[in-house]
Coordinates of C-alpha atoms in Angstrom, one line a residue:
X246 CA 72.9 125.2 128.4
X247 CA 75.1 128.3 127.8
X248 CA 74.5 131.3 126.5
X249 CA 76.6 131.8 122.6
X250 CA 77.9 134.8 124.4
X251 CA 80.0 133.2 126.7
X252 CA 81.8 131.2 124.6
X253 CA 82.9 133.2 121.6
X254 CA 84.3 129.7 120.2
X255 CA 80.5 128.0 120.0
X256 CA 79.8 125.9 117.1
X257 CA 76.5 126.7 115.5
X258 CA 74.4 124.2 113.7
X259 CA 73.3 125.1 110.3
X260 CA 71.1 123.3 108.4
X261 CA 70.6 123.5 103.8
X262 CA 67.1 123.4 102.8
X263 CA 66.1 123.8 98.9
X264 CA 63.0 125.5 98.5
X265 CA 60.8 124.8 95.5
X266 CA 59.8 128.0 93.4
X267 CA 57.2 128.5 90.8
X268 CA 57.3 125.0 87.8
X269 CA 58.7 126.0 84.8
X270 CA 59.4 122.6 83.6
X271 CA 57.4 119.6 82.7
X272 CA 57.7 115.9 82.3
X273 CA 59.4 115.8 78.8
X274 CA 63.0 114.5 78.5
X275 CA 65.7 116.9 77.8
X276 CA 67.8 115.2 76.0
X277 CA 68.8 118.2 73.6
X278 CA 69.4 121.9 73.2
X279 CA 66.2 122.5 71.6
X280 CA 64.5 120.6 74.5
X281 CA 66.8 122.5 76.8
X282 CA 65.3 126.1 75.3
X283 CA 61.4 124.6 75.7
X284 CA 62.4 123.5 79.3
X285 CA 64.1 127.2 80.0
X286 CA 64.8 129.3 77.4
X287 CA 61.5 131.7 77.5
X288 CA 63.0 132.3 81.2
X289 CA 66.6 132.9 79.9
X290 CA 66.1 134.8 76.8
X291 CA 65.0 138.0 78.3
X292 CA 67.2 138.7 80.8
X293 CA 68.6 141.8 80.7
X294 CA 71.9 140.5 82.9
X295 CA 73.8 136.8 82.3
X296 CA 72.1 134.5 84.2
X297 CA 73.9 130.9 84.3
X298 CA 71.7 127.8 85.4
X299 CA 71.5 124.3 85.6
X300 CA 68.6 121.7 84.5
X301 CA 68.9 118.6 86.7
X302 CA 67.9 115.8 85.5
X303 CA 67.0 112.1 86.0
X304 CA 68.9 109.1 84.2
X305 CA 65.8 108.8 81.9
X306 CA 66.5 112.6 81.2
X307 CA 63.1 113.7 82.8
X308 CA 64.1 117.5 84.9
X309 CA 63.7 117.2 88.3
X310 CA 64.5 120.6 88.4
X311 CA 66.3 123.8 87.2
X312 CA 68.2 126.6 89.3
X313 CA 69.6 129.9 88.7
X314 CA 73.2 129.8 90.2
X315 CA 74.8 133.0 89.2
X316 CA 73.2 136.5 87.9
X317 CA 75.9 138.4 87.1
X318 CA 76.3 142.0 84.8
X319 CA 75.6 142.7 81.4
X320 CA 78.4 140.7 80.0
X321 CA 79.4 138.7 82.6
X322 CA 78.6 136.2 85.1
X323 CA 80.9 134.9 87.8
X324 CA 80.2 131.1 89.3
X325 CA 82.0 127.9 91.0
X326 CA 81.7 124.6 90.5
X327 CA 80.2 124.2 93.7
X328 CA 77.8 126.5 93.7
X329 CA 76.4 125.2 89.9
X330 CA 76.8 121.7 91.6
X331 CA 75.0 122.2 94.5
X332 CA 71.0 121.6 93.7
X333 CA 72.3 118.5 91.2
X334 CA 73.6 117.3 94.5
X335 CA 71.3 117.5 96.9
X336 CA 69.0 116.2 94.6
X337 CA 70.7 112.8 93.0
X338 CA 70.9 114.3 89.1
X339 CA 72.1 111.8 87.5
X340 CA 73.5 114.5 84.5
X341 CA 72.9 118.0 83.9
X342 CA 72.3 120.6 81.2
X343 CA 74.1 124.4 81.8
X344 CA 72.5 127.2 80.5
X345 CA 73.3 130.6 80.4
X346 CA 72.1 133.7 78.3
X347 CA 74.0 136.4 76.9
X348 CA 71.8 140.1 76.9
X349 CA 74.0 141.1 73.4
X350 CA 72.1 138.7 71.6
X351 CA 75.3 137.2 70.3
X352 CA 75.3 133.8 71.3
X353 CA 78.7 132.6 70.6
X354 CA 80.7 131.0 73.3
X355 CA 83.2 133.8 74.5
X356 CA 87.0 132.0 75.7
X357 CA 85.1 132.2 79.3
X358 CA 82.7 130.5 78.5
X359 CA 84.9 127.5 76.7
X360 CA 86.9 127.9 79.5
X361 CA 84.2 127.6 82.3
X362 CA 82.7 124.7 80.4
X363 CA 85.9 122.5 80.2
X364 CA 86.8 123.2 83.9
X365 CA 83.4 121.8 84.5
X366 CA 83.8 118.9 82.4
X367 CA 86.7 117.9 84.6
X368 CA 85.0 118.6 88.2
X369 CA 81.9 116.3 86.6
X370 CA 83.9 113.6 85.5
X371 CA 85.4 113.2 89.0
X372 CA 81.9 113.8 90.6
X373 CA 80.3 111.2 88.5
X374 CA 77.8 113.5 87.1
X375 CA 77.5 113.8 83.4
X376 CA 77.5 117.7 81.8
X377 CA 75.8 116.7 79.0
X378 CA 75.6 120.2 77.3
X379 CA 76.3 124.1 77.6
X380 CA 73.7 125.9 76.3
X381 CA 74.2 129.5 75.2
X382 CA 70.4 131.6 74.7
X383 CA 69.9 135.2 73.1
X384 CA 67.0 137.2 73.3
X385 CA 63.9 136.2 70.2
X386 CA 64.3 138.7 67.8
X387 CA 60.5 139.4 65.9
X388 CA 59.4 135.8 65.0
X389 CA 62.4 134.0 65.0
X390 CA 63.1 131.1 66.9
X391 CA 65.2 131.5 70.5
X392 CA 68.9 131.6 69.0
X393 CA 70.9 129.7 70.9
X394 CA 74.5 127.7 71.1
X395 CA 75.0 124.1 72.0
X396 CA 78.9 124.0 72.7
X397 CA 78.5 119.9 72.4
X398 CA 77.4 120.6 69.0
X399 CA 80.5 122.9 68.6
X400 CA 83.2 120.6 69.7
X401 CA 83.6 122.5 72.6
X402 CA 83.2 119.4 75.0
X403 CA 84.3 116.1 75.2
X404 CA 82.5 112.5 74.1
X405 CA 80.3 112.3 77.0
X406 CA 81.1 108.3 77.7
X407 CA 84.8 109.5 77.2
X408 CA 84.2 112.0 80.3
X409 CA 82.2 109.1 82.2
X410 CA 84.7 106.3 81.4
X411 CA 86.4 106.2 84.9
X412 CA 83.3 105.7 86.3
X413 CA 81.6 103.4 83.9
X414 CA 85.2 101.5 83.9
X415 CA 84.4 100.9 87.4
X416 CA 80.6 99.9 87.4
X417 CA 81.9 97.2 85.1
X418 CA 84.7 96.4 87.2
X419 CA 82.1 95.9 90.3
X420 CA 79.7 94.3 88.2
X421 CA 82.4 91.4 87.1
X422 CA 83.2 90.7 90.5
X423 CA 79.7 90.6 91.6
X424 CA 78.9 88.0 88.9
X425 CA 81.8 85.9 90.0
X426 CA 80.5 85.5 93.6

């Protein structure tokens, strides 16, 4: 075998391994906001700096897990598709929820935020992974609830069987032929 040093052109092998952290989640669907805050948004709502993350879940909408993707500044947080996609990969999500805090306390969807959400929409739709929501948290305020913003709820994102219907359009496709045989 040679030594890396004598080839400066040697291909090293690399391997991705996710590593399980400390449960925050249970066994209850999440198949809403509000079960989107009691899945994450005690971790979320504290957080002095934006912190974007994903809930992956099953096609019966049980979490199989959560991770944080980006932690960014006080008012900001930068992420790519591919890095918010990569755990719901690796681990065959069938959908998704994205959640993200904002410190201020404010939790309306800034432009960015409509912005990142749609650009998502399109990079899921080709994946053939449903987005099913965009969470926004702020911090609880004395006994208040966790505030938060759905932008489903706000229009902000597209029928989700509209987004699927390439794929679903398909299925059916296969399906029909399969019959037929």
């Amino acid at each position: 075998m040679t030594d890396e040093r004598d080839n400066p052109f040697a291909l090293k092998m690399v391997a991705v391994r996710l590593v399980p952290d400390v449960a925050v989640l249970s066994h209850t669907q999440v198949t809403s906001p509000e079960s989107a805050i009691q899945a994450l948004g005690s971790v979320l709502k504290d957080m002095d700096r934006e912190n974007i993350c994903v809930i992956n879940l099953k096609t019966s909408g049980v979490p199989i897990n959560a991770s944080i993707v980006s932690v960014g500044a006080l008012t900001h947080a930068i992420v790519e598709p591919r890095e918010m996609l990569k755990a719901t990969i690796l681990y065959n999500a069938a959908s998704f929820i994205l959640m993200h805090n904002h410190p201020s306390g404010n939790v309306e969807p800034s432009e960015e935020d409509i912005q990142m959400t749609r650009r998502m929409e399109r990079v899921c739709q080709m994946m053939g992974i449903a987005l099913l929501d965009h969470v926004i948290v702020g911090p609880k305020t004395g006994e208040e609830p966790v505030r938060y913003s759905s932008l489903r709820e706000r229009g902000y994102m597209s029928d989700i069987s509209e987004s699927l219907k390439p794929q679903l359009g398909e299925k059916k496709k296969r399906r029909r032929k399969d019959r037929a045989r």
